[in-house]
């Protein structure tokens, strides 16, 4: 008997891979798929991705893969999320003019960010936009294009992020969701929830900015041309979508004040839901994935990517072996302490020139010690971020752990021990693409905003080793301050050959 259940398609374009999910309107996962891809680092401090060869390729591949043996007419709606904030300039036909400039890991516009803050006023930017200008901000990256690639900028008529580019290719609509816009300081006023026209003329002169909508609104319908490429039916509704971390928050029902999500991925990301706009000099105040929702967010520049780096230099040793070896090492890694700033740092301090450190190495330390110390370093970074959230009165009532780093319980266990906070682990851990299916369901009326799709599978609680980490956390903070000048000096010497990287 042929299946007749309605389906919702969610696709998430990530840093190292893209994922897709088909779900029913009650949240049951019907199928999922993934495809890996790379990033380009053409110069030190530059991190880019090709919109056509990566973003659109993945949307087409994953859609066709999941619909290969299914009736595309059952898909009631599609929603795409993606990495952000990123900057992709395109011409009047929507054709990309260069590779997209990625989020905070791309540090090319740091000096321009400082210049813009001096011109506009740092306090004014923080108050209106919710965030200081840094390597994470999209606005300075646009200004960088105008200054450094003027001929290209003169041809630019569209600015896309990963999700909005996919929406444009699917529907022809030039839209951006409010949340992604709130990660574009100094272009967006999070209080009025509009573009700041007078600042836009300074940062992006003469450039039409996209229409603003909420992630769970309909952007348009799949065009005949997009249908031919993807296998979707023409006229299929397409939701606006948003940045991946907020789609992931939707996937695990993080949307009430006091809810906090820790995302264990290539970078570690933190989202706390607040009942009103909250400002912190070194964190990112944004609107949420729904109207009336506010969030305060932070993100480390490198977390899971560090363990991937170590696996690579350890000869490709399986992660399972490294985790098992690290789990045999006592908390504190026998006196080995690491700083996780391998790609600079984003929050709780913005320092693109910070660098990683391994302190306390002896001849008795093995690969298990090093791997555990790297996990502990990211946990110390998580505690540092959560302390900054609490310092401005953000309640941390419920912490939810998501992401690929939760597949083995060692990393979340260490984070709970270091932070002293329990973490809920959801039943369905497919990721942001699952949140996209929920946004698509809300956009088409097949689900309500408050519907819960994801139960709690487990709770990771702090163990006895929490006390061991108190002294180590103090040393962690001291190690950064005492070595920061050396880190910066080494950063100036770190020019090296460019290469393609798969995170």
GROMACS .gro file of C-alpha atoms in nm:
model
  503
    1UNK     CA    1   0.000   0.000   0.000
    2UNK     CA    2   0.137   0.341  -0.096
    3UNK     CA    3   0.223   0.578   0.188
    4UNK     CA    4   0.000   0.884   0.207
    5UNK     CA    5   0.131   1.068   0.515
    6UNK     CA    6   0.214   1.434   0.466
    7UNK     CA    7   0.586   1.512   0.483
    8UNK     CA    8   0.793   1.815   0.581
    9UNK     CA    9   1.144   1.857   0.441
   10UNK     CA   10   1.416   2.030   0.642
   11UNK     CA   11   1.770   2.095   0.515
   12UNK     CA   12   2.058   2.247   0.710
   13UNK     CA   13   2.375   2.374   0.542
   14UNK     CA   14   2.658   2.344   0.794
   15UNK     CA   15   3.026   2.427   0.806
   16UNK     CA   16   3.147   2.074   0.737
   17UNK     CA   17   2.835   1.901   0.606
   18UNK     CA   18   2.473   1.946   0.511
   19UNK     CA   19   2.190   1.737   0.653
   20UNK     CA   20   1.831   1.676   0.553
   21UNK     CA   21   1.530   1.533   0.735
   22UNK     CA   22   1.185   1.421   0.628
   23UNK     CA   23   0.936   1.432   0.915
   24UNK     CA   24   0.564   1.385   0.957
   25UNK     CA   25   0.347   1.667   1.094
   26UNK     CA   26   0.360   1.513   1.445
   27UNK     CA   27   0.742   1.528   1.449
   28UNK     CA   28   0.822   1.164   1.368
   29UNK     CA   29   1.142   1.133   1.162
   30UNK     CA   30   1.073   0.941   0.842
   31UNK     CA   31   1.421   0.962   0.683
   32UNK     CA   32   1.743   1.159   0.701
   33UNK     CA   33   2.060   1.201   0.498
   34UNK     CA   34   2.386   1.393   0.503
   35UNK     CA   35   2.666   1.498   0.270
   36UNK     CA   36   3.009   1.628   0.365
   37UNK     CA   37   3.181   1.930   0.213
   38UNK     CA   38   3.477   2.156   0.277
   39UNK     CA   39   3.566   2.517   0.342
   40UNK     CA   40   3.834   2.722   0.171
   41UNK     CA   41   4.101   2.924   0.350
   42UNK     CA   42   4.259   3.126   0.069
   43UNK     CA   43   4.454   3.346   0.310
   44UNK     CA   44   4.523   3.345   0.685
   45UNK     CA   45   4.212   3.470   0.863
   46UNK     CA   46   3.987   3.411   0.560
   47UNK     CA   47   3.729   3.130   0.565
   48UNK     CA   48   3.496   3.093   0.266
   49UNK     CA   49   3.247   2.857   0.106
   50UNK     CA   50   3.116   2.829  -0.248
   51UNK     CA   51   2.742   2.892  -0.264
   52UNK     CA   52   2.681   2.710  -0.592
   53UNK     CA   53   2.915   2.413  -0.548
   54UNK     CA   54   2.838   2.361  -0.179
   55UNK     CA   55   2.511   2.521  -0.068
   56UNK     CA   56   2.290   2.470  -0.373
   57UNK     CA   57   2.458   2.142  -0.468
   58UNK     CA   58   2.376   2.002  -0.125
   59UNK     CA   59   2.013   2.119  -0.137
   60UNK     CA   60   1.964   1.949  -0.473
   61UNK     CA   61   2.153   1.632  -0.381
   62UNK     CA   62   1.981   1.581  -0.045
   63UNK     CA   63   1.633   1.656  -0.179
   64UNK     CA   64   1.670   1.414  -0.468
   65UNK     CA   65   1.823   1.153  -0.240
   66UNK     CA   66   1.537   1.161   0.011
   67UNK     CA   67   1.265   1.177  -0.255
   68UNK     CA   68   1.416   0.909  -0.481
   69UNK     CA   69   1.160   0.648  -0.372
   70UNK     CA   70   0.888   0.880  -0.241
   71UNK     CA   71   0.609   1.084  -0.394
   72UNK     CA   72   0.726   1.445  -0.396
   73UNK     CA   73   0.362   1.548  -0.383
   74UNK     CA   74   0.353   1.438  -0.018
   75UNK     CA   75   0.597   1.718   0.077
   76UNK     CA   76   0.375   1.991   0.221
   77UNK     CA   77   0.658   2.241   0.280
   78UNK     CA   78   1.035   2.281   0.289
   79UNK     CA   79   1.256   2.492   0.515
   80UNK     CA   80   1.632   2.548   0.490
   81UNK     CA   81   1.868   2.673   0.763
   82UNK     CA   82   2.240   2.732   0.739
   83UNK     CA   83   2.559   2.870   0.880
   84UNK     CA   84   2.557   3.235   0.972
   85UNK     CA   85   2.603   3.516   0.983
   86UNK     CA   86   2.771   3.490   0.643
   87UNK     CA   87   2.797   3.733   0.353
   88UNK     CA   88   2.741   3.625  -0.008
   89UNK     CA   89   2.731   3.906  -0.267
   90UNK     CA   90   2.533   3.833  -0.583
   91UNK     CA   91   2.438   4.026  -0.896
   92UNK     CA   92   2.092   4.135  -1.010
   93UNK     CA   93   2.013   3.782  -1.129
   94UNK     CA   94   2.113   3.631  -0.793
   95UNK     CA   95   2.435   3.486  -0.937
   96UNK     CA   96   2.712   3.475  -0.674
   97UNK     CA   97   3.002   3.708  -0.748
   98UNK     CA   98   3.251   3.535  -0.518
   99UNK     CA   99   3.262   3.271  -0.245
  100UNK     CA  100   3.070   3.353   0.072
  101UNK     CA  101   3.258   3.506   0.364
  102UNK     CA  102   3.185   3.293   0.669
  103UNK     CA  103   3.092   3.386   1.024
  104UNK     CA  104   3.325   3.472   1.315
  105UNK     CA  105   3.598   3.231   1.210
  106UNK     CA  106   3.670   3.469   0.919
  107UNK     CA  107   3.855   3.761   1.076
  108UNK     CA  108   3.936   3.978   0.772
  109UNK     CA  109   3.706   4.265   0.880
  110UNK     CA  110   3.819   4.303   1.242
  111UNK     CA  111   4.000   4.633   1.185
  112UNK     CA  112   3.709   4.769   0.985
  113UNK     CA  113   3.472   4.667   1.266
  114UNK     CA  114   3.674   4.881   1.507
  115UNK     CA  115   3.672   5.169   1.258
  116UNK     CA  116   3.293   5.152   1.218
  117UNK     CA  117   3.241   5.140   1.595
  118UNK     CA  118   3.452   5.452   1.636
  119UNK     CA  119   3.244   5.628   1.371
  120UNK     CA  120   2.900   5.514   1.487
  121UNK     CA  121   2.969   5.493   1.860
  122UNK     CA  122   3.031   5.161   2.036
  123UNK     CA  123   2.760   5.220   2.296
  124UNK     CA  124   2.506   5.320   2.030
  125UNK     CA  125   2.579   5.006   1.826
  126UNK     CA  126   2.550   4.783   2.133
  127UNK     CA  127   2.223   4.939   2.244
  128UNK     CA  128   2.051   4.941   1.904
  129UNK     CA  129   2.189   4.617   1.764
  130UNK     CA  130   2.252   4.405   2.075
  131UNK     CA  131   2.613   4.321   1.989
  132UNK     CA  132   2.947   4.492   1.955
  133UNK     CA  133   3.109   4.482   1.613
  134UNK     CA  134   3.351   4.190   1.584
  135UNK     CA  135   3.459   3.914   1.349
  136UNK     CA  136   3.114   3.763   1.406
  137UNK     CA  137   2.927   4.066   1.268
  138UNK     CA  138   2.802   4.059   0.909
  139UNK     CA  139   2.799   4.438   0.866
  140UNK     CA  140   3.177   4.494   0.871
  141UNK     CA  141   3.221   4.210   0.621
  142UNK     CA  142   2.990   4.392   0.379
  143UNK     CA  143   3.188   4.712   0.435
  144UNK     CA  144   3.508   4.515   0.371
  145UNK     CA  145   3.373   4.414   0.029
  146UNK     CA  146   3.287   4.774  -0.057
  147UNK     CA  147   3.638   4.891   0.035
  148UNK     CA  148   3.854   4.604  -0.085
  149UNK     CA  149   3.662   4.468  -0.385
  150UNK     CA  150   3.491   4.783  -0.519
  151UNK     CA  151   3.434   4.655  -0.874
  152UNK     CA  152   3.264   4.344  -0.740
  153UNK     CA  153   3.065   4.550  -0.490
  154UNK     CA  154   2.945   4.782  -0.767
  155UNK     CA  155   2.786   4.478  -0.936
  156UNK     CA  156   2.625   4.353  -0.614
  157UNK     CA  157   2.246   4.372  -0.593
  158UNK     CA  158   2.175   4.096  -0.343
  159UNK     CA  159   2.325   3.995  -0.008
  160UNK     CA  160   2.256   3.637   0.093
  161UNK     CA  161   2.316   3.404   0.383
  162UNK     CA  162   2.311   3.029   0.332
  163UNK     CA  163   1.941   2.992   0.412
  164UNK     CA  164   1.829   3.298   0.215
  165UNK     CA  165   2.032   3.193  -0.090
  166UNK     CA  166   1.857   2.854  -0.085
  167UNK     CA  167   1.520   3.030  -0.056
  168UNK     CA  168   1.609   3.252  -0.353
  169UNK     CA  169   1.711   2.953  -0.564
  170UNK     CA  170   1.392   2.769  -0.470
  171UNK     CA  171   1.143   3.056  -0.502
  172UNK     CA  172   1.307   3.368  -0.647
  173UNK     CA  173   1.216   3.560  -0.329
  174UNK     CA  174   1.476   3.801  -0.185
  175UNK     CA  175   1.399   3.769   0.188
  176UNK     CA  176   1.590   3.731   0.513
  177UNK     CA  177   1.457   3.626   0.850
  178UNK     CA  178   1.458   3.870   1.142
  179UNK     CA  179   1.691   3.656   1.349
  180UNK     CA  180   1.961   3.640   1.080
  181UNK     CA  181   1.920   4.016   1.029
  182UNK     CA  182   1.982   4.070   1.400
  183UNK     CA  183   2.323   3.912   1.347
  184UNK     CA  184   2.410   4.186   1.097
  185UNK     CA  185   2.511   4.478   1.323
  186UNK     CA  186   2.517   4.768   1.259
  187UNK     CA  187   2.245   4.718   0.996
  188UNK     CA  188   1.948   4.597   1.208
  189UNK     CA  189   1.768   4.753   1.506
  190UNK     CA  190   1.660   4.468   1.732
  191UNK     CA  191   1.413   4.689   1.922
  192UNK     CA  192   1.229   4.828   1.617
  193UNK     CA  193   1.305   4.509   1.422
  194UNK     CA  194   1.384   4.698   1.103
  195UNK     CA  195   1.690   4.783   0.897
  196UNK     CA  196   1.872   5.097   1.015
  197UNK     CA  197   1.862   5.298   0.693
  198UNK     CA  198   2.109   5.569   0.796
  199UNK     CA  199   2.373   5.317   0.904
  200UNK     CA  200   2.307   5.096   0.602
  201UNK     CA  201   2.408   5.388   0.378
  202UNK     CA  202   2.743   5.398   0.558
  203UNK     CA  203   2.808   5.025   0.568
  204UNK     CA  204   2.634   4.908   0.248
  205UNK     CA  205   2.582   5.220   0.037
  206UNK     CA  206   2.331   5.186  -0.245
  207UNK     CA  207   2.267   4.818  -0.178
  208UNK     CA  208   1.906   4.691  -0.162
  209UNK     CA  209   1.858   4.493   0.160
  210UNK     CA  210   1.622   4.195   0.165
  211UNK     CA  211   1.264   4.199   0.286
  212UNK     CA  212   1.237   4.089   0.650
  213UNK     CA  213   1.015   3.804   0.764
  214UNK     CA  214   1.011   3.551   1.051
  215UNK     CA  215   1.163   3.203   1.005
  216UNK     CA  216   0.826   3.024   1.023
  217UNK     CA  217   0.661   3.242   0.760
  218UNK     CA  218   0.620   3.139   0.397
  219UNK     CA  219   0.875   3.302   0.165
  220UNK     CA  220   0.725   3.172  -0.159
  221UNK     CA  221   0.672   2.856  -0.361
  222UNK     CA  222   0.907   2.627  -0.549
  223UNK     CA  223   0.945   2.750  -0.907
  224UNK     CA  224   0.927   2.519  -1.210
  225UNK     CA  225   1.303   2.563  -1.266
  226UNK     CA  226   1.385   2.471  -0.905
  227UNK     CA  227   1.141   2.181  -0.921
  228UNK     CA  228   1.319   2.040  -1.224
  229UNK     CA  229   1.652   2.049  -1.041
  230UNK     CA  230   1.539   1.924  -0.699
  231UNK     CA  231   1.254   1.687  -0.781
  232UNK     CA  232   1.012   1.886  -0.566
  233UNK     CA  233   0.669   1.969  -0.702
  234UNK     CA  234   0.624   2.323  -0.839
  235UNK     CA  235   0.424   2.531  -0.595
  236UNK     CA  236   0.553   2.356  -0.281
  237UNK     CA  237   0.558   2.619  -0.002
  238UNK     CA  238   0.903   2.728   0.120
  239UNK     CA  239   0.948   2.871   0.471
  240UNK     CA  240   1.192   3.157   0.530
  241UNK     CA  241   1.428   2.959   0.757
  242UNK     CA  242   1.710   3.095   0.972
  243UNK     CA  243   2.064   3.040   1.104
  244UNK     CA  244   2.140   2.681   1.197
  245UNK     CA  245   2.182   2.717   1.574
  246UNK     CA  246   1.839   2.875   1.611
  247UNK     CA  247   1.683   2.605   1.397
  248UNK     CA  248   1.851   2.355   1.627
  249UNK     CA  249   1.703   2.536   1.928
  250UNK     CA  250   1.362   2.492   1.767
  251UNK     CA  251   1.433   2.120   1.724
  252UNK     CA  252   1.472   2.070   2.100
  253UNK     CA  253   1.197   2.307   2.217
  254UNK     CA  254   1.436   2.573   2.350
  255UNK     CA  255   1.209   2.876   2.329
  256UNK     CA  256   1.100   2.975   2.684
  257UNK     CA  257   1.283   3.228   2.908
  258UNK     CA  258   1.542   3.038   3.110
  259UNK     CA  259   1.597   2.773   2.842
  260UNK     CA  260   1.962   2.735   2.736
  261UNK     CA  261   2.105   2.528   2.453
  262UNK     CA  262   2.465   2.412   2.434
  263UNK     CA  263   2.551   2.291   2.085
  264UNK     CA  264   2.845   2.051   2.064
  265UNK     CA  265   2.983   2.088   1.713
  266UNK     CA  266   3.283   2.213   1.521
  267UNK     CA  267   3.231   2.523   1.732
  268UNK     CA  268   3.050   2.523   2.065
  269UNK     CA  269   2.749   2.751   2.064
  270UNK     CA  270   2.525   2.882   2.341
  271UNK     CA  271   2.172   3.023   2.316
  272UNK     CA  272   1.979   3.151   2.617
  273UNK     CA  273   1.617   3.259   2.580
  274UNK     CA  274   1.520   3.579   2.761
  275UNK     CA  275   1.187   3.754   2.812
  276UNK     CA  276   1.324   4.092   2.696
  277UNK     CA  277   1.631   4.223   2.511
  278UNK     CA  278   1.949   4.173   2.718
  279UNK     CA  279   2.280   4.342   2.645
  280UNK     CA  280   2.631   4.214   2.718
  281UNK     CA  281   2.941   4.372   2.573
  282UNK     CA  282   3.096   4.043   2.466
  283UNK     CA  283   2.786   3.832   2.386
  284UNK     CA  284   2.532   3.859   2.104
  285UNK     CA  285   2.187   3.994   2.177
  286UNK     CA  286   1.942   3.893   1.903
  287UNK     CA  287   1.578   3.836   1.836
  288UNK     CA  288   1.470   3.473   1.843
  289UNK     CA  289   1.318   3.242   1.587
  290UNK     CA  290   0.965   3.371   1.657
  291UNK     CA  291   0.811   3.717   1.698
  292UNK     CA  292   0.829   3.838   2.058
  293UNK     CA  293   1.121   3.608   2.142
  294UNK     CA  294   1.465   3.733   2.248
  295UNK     CA  295   1.794   3.550   2.290
  296UNK     CA  296   2.145   3.610   2.416
  297UNK     CA  297   2.404   3.397   2.241
  298UNK     CA  298   2.771   3.316   2.244
  299UNK     CA  299   3.003   3.095   2.045
  300UNK     CA  300   3.354   2.961   2.082
  301UNK     CA  301   3.563   2.977   1.765
  302UNK     CA  302   3.678   2.615   1.784
  303UNK     CA  303   3.565   2.315   1.988
  304UNK     CA  304   3.490   1.992   1.805
  305UNK     CA  305   3.722   2.113   1.530
  306UNK     CA  306   4.008   2.083   1.782
  307UNK     CA  307   3.936   1.716   1.841
  308UNK     CA  308   3.920   1.668   1.463
  309UNK     CA  309   4.260   1.835   1.435
  310UNK     CA  310   4.405   1.604   1.699
  311UNK     CA  311   4.255   1.297   1.531
  312UNK     CA  312   4.421   1.405   1.205
  313UNK     CA  313   4.767   1.447   1.356
  314UNK     CA  314   4.718   1.121   1.548
  315UNK     CA  315   4.715   0.941   1.213
  316UNK     CA  316   4.339   0.922   1.166
  317UNK     CA  317   4.285   0.717   1.480
  318UNK     CA  318   3.911   0.648   1.524
  319UNK     CA  319   3.726   0.888   1.752
  320UNK     CA  320   3.594   0.591   1.950
  321UNK     CA  321   3.951   0.491   2.040
  322UNK     CA  322   4.045   0.844   2.141
  323UNK     CA  323   3.735   0.884   2.356
  324UNK     CA  324   3.798   0.547   2.524
  325UNK     CA  325   4.159   0.645   2.596
  326UNK     CA  326   4.054   0.985   2.732
  327UNK     CA  327   3.790   0.823   2.952
  328UNK     CA  328   4.065   0.621   3.124
  329UNK     CA  329   4.249   0.942   3.221
  330UNK     CA  330   4.167   1.103   3.555
  331UNK     CA  331   3.989   1.443   3.557
  332UNK     CA  332   4.249   1.713   3.515
  333UNK     CA  333   4.450   1.500   3.269
  334UNK     CA  334   4.733   1.444   3.517
  335UNK     CA  335   4.828   1.811   3.524
  336UNK     CA  336   4.780   1.888   3.153
  337UNK     CA  337   4.588   2.208   3.083
  338UNK     CA  338   4.484   2.342   2.742
  339UNK     CA  339   4.346   2.666   2.602
  340UNK     CA  340   4.100   2.604   2.314
  341UNK     CA  341   4.170   2.919   2.110
  342UNK     CA  342   4.303   2.735   1.805
  343UNK     CA  343   4.107   2.964   1.570
  344UNK     CA  344   4.109   3.275   1.789
  345UNK     CA  345   3.809   3.329   2.013
  346UNK     CA  346   3.466   3.480   1.965
  347UNK     CA  347   3.303   3.479   2.311
  348UNK     CA  348   3.320   3.551   2.598
  349UNK     CA  349   3.594   3.778   2.462
  350UNK     CA  350   3.651   3.876   2.101
  351UNK     CA  351   4.014   3.804   2.019
  352UNK     CA  352   4.092   3.675   1.670
  353UNK     CA  353   4.463   3.664   1.762
  354UNK     CA  354   4.424   3.429   2.060
  355UNK     CA  355   4.592   3.093   2.010
  356UNK     CA  356   4.576   2.744   2.156
  357UNK     CA  357   4.806   2.639   2.438
  358UNK     CA  358   4.903   2.305   2.594
  359UNK     CA  359   5.063   2.362   2.933
  360UNK     CA  360   5.214   2.108   3.168
  361UNK     CA  361   5.327   1.851   2.913
  362UNK     CA  362   5.554   1.573   3.042
  363UNK     CA  363   5.691   1.254   2.891
  364UNK     CA  364   5.428   1.049   3.075
  365UNK     CA  365   5.141   1.217   2.892
  366UNK     CA  366   4.992   1.018   2.607
  367UNK     CA  367   4.725   1.070   2.346
  368UNK     CA  368   4.446   1.003   2.595
  369UNK     CA  369   4.575   1.281   2.820
  370UNK     CA  370   4.595   1.529   2.533
  371UNK     CA  371   4.251   1.439   2.399
  372UNK     CA  372   4.092   1.471   2.743
  373UNK     CA  373   4.268   1.801   2.810
  374UNK     CA  374   4.122   1.938   2.485
  375UNK     CA  375   3.772   1.835   2.590
  376UNK     CA  376   3.830   1.991   2.932
  377UNK     CA  377   3.950   2.312   2.768
  378UNK     CA  378   3.623   2.346   2.576
  379UNK     CA  379   3.434   2.276   2.899
  380UNK     CA  380   3.623   2.556   3.075
  381UNK     CA  381   3.531   2.780   2.782
  382UNK     CA  382   3.166   2.677   2.824
  383UNK     CA  383   3.176   2.766   3.193
  384UNK     CA  384   3.335   3.103   3.113
  385UNK     CA  385   3.051   3.178   2.870
  386UNK     CA  386   2.774   3.065   3.105
  387UNK     CA  387   2.919   3.279   3.385
  388UNK     CA  388   2.897   3.580   3.154
  389UNK     CA  389   2.534   3.500   3.076
  390UNK     CA  390   2.455   3.486   3.447
  391UNK     CA  391   2.645   3.813   3.512
  392UNK     CA  392   2.375   4.012   3.328
  393UNK     CA  393   2.087   3.838   3.499
  394UNK     CA  394   2.006   3.574   3.238
  395UNK     CA  395   1.834   3.281   3.413
  396UNK     CA  396   1.986   2.942   3.335
  397UNK     CA  397   1.700   2.719   3.447
  398UNK     CA  398   1.714   2.440   3.188
  399UNK     CA  399   2.020   2.343   2.987
  400UNK     CA  400   1.980   2.122   2.678
  401UNK     CA  401   2.276   1.951   2.510
  402UNK     CA  402   2.266   1.898   2.133
  403UNK     CA  403   2.503   1.826   1.846
  404UNK     CA  404   2.737   1.556   1.727
  405UNK     CA  405   2.956   1.586   2.035
  406UNK     CA  406   2.682   1.430   2.248
  407UNK     CA  407   2.701   1.094   2.066
  408UNK     CA  408   2.961   0.985   2.321
  409UNK     CA  409   2.877   1.087   2.676
  410UNK     CA  410   3.233   1.183   2.783
  411UNK     CA  411   3.228   1.539   2.651
  412UNK     CA  412   2.888   1.635   2.802
  413UNK     CA  413   2.991   1.464   3.128
  414UNK     CA  414   3.303   1.680   3.148
  415UNK     CA  415   3.101   1.994   3.073
  416UNK     CA  416   2.850   1.915   3.349
  417UNK     CA  417   3.134   1.847   3.591
  418UNK     CA  418   3.308   2.173   3.503
  419UNK     CA  419   2.997   2.393   3.497
  420UNK     CA  420   2.811   2.223   3.781
  421UNK     CA  421   2.496   2.217   3.568
  422UNK     CA  422   2.283   1.920   3.459
  423UNK     CA  423   2.210   1.890   3.089
  424UNK     CA  424   1.905   1.738   2.924
  425UNK     CA  425   1.974   1.518   2.623
  426UNK     CA  426   1.676   1.507   2.381
  427UNK     CA  427   1.539   1.189   2.228
  428UNK     CA  428   1.566   1.308   1.868
  429UNK     CA  429   1.913   1.440   1.789
  430UNK     CA  430   1.903   1.489   1.413
  431UNK     CA  431   1.999   1.856   1.440
  432UNK     CA  432   1.898   2.183   1.281
  433UNK     CA  433   1.734   2.012   0.984
  434UNK     CA  434   1.482   1.861   1.226
  435UNK     CA  435   1.411   2.210   1.357
  436UNK     CA  436   1.356   2.317   0.997
  437UNK     CA  437   1.078   2.060   0.962
  438UNK     CA  438   0.913   2.209   1.271
  439UNK     CA  439   0.940   2.562   1.127
  440UNK     CA  440   0.790   2.434   0.802
  441UNK     CA  441   0.505   2.272   0.995
  442UNK     CA  442   0.432   2.595   1.183
  443UNK     CA  443   0.452   2.797   0.859
  444UNK     CA  444   0.185   2.582   0.696
  445UNK     CA  445  -0.039   2.545   1.003
  446UNK     CA  446   0.039   2.175   1.046
  447UNK     CA  447   0.185   2.242   1.393
  448UNK     CA  448   0.160   2.515   1.652
  449UNK     CA  449   0.453   2.722   1.775
  450UNK     CA  450   0.415   2.578   2.127
  451UNK     CA  451   0.388   2.214   2.025
  452UNK     CA  452   0.656   1.992   2.181
  453UNK     CA  453   0.814   1.746   1.942
  454UNK     CA  454   1.113   1.626   2.143
  455UNK     CA  455   1.114   1.438   2.473
  456UNK     CA  456   1.410   1.413   2.712
  457UNK     CA  457   1.607   1.090   2.670
  458UNK     CA  458   1.864   1.139   2.945
  459UNK     CA  459   1.999   1.392   3.196
  460UNK     CA  460   2.376   1.433   3.241
  461UNK     CA  461   2.443   1.540   3.599
  462UNK     CA  462   2.760   1.676   3.764
  463UNK     CA  463   2.970   1.406   3.928
  464UNK     CA  464   3.223   1.393   4.207
  465UNK     CA  465   3.499   1.527   3.983
  466UNK     CA  466   3.335   1.872   3.988
  467UNK     CA  467   3.554   1.971   4.284
  468UNK     CA  468   3.869   1.876   4.093
  469UNK     CA  469   3.784   2.125   3.822
  470UNK     CA  470   3.744   2.427   4.051
  471UNK     CA  471   4.120   2.482   4.087
  472UNK     CA  472   4.180   2.392   3.722
  473UNK     CA  473   3.926   2.649   3.607
  474UNK     CA  474   4.108   2.919   3.804
  475UNK     CA  475   4.433   2.809   3.643
  476UNK     CA  476   4.265   2.809   3.301
  477UNK     CA  477   4.165   3.172   3.341
  478UNK     CA  478   4.513   3.264   3.469
  479UNK     CA  479   4.683   3.078   3.184
  480UNK     CA  480   4.503   3.286   2.922
  481UNK     CA  481   4.590   3.618   3.086
  482UNK     CA  482   4.952   3.523   3.148
  483UNK     CA  483   5.012   3.398   2.792
  484UNK     CA  484   4.799   3.638   2.585
  485UNK     CA  485   5.092   3.856   2.479
  486UNK     CA  486   5.285   3.549   2.367
  487UNK     CA  487   4.976   3.421   2.182
  488UNK     CA  488   4.948   3.750   1.994
  489UNK     CA  489   5.317   3.751   1.907
  490UNK     CA  490   5.291   3.397   1.773
  491UNK     CA  491   4.981   3.490   1.576
  492UNK     CA  492   5.185   3.749   1.388
  493UNK     CA  493   5.430   3.476   1.292
  494UNK     CA  494   5.167   3.223   1.188
  495UNK     CA  495   5.150   3.304   0.816
  496UNK     CA  496   5.154   2.971   0.637
  497UNK     CA  497   5.049   2.788   0.322
  498UNK     CA  498   4.679   2.791   0.237
  499UNK     CA  499   4.493   2.466   0.197
  500UNK     CA  500   4.148   2.323   0.163
  501UNK     CA  501   4.008   2.195   0.491
  502UNK     CA  502   3.730   1.956   0.572
  503UNK     CA  503   3.626   2.023   0.930
   0.00000   0.00000   0.00000
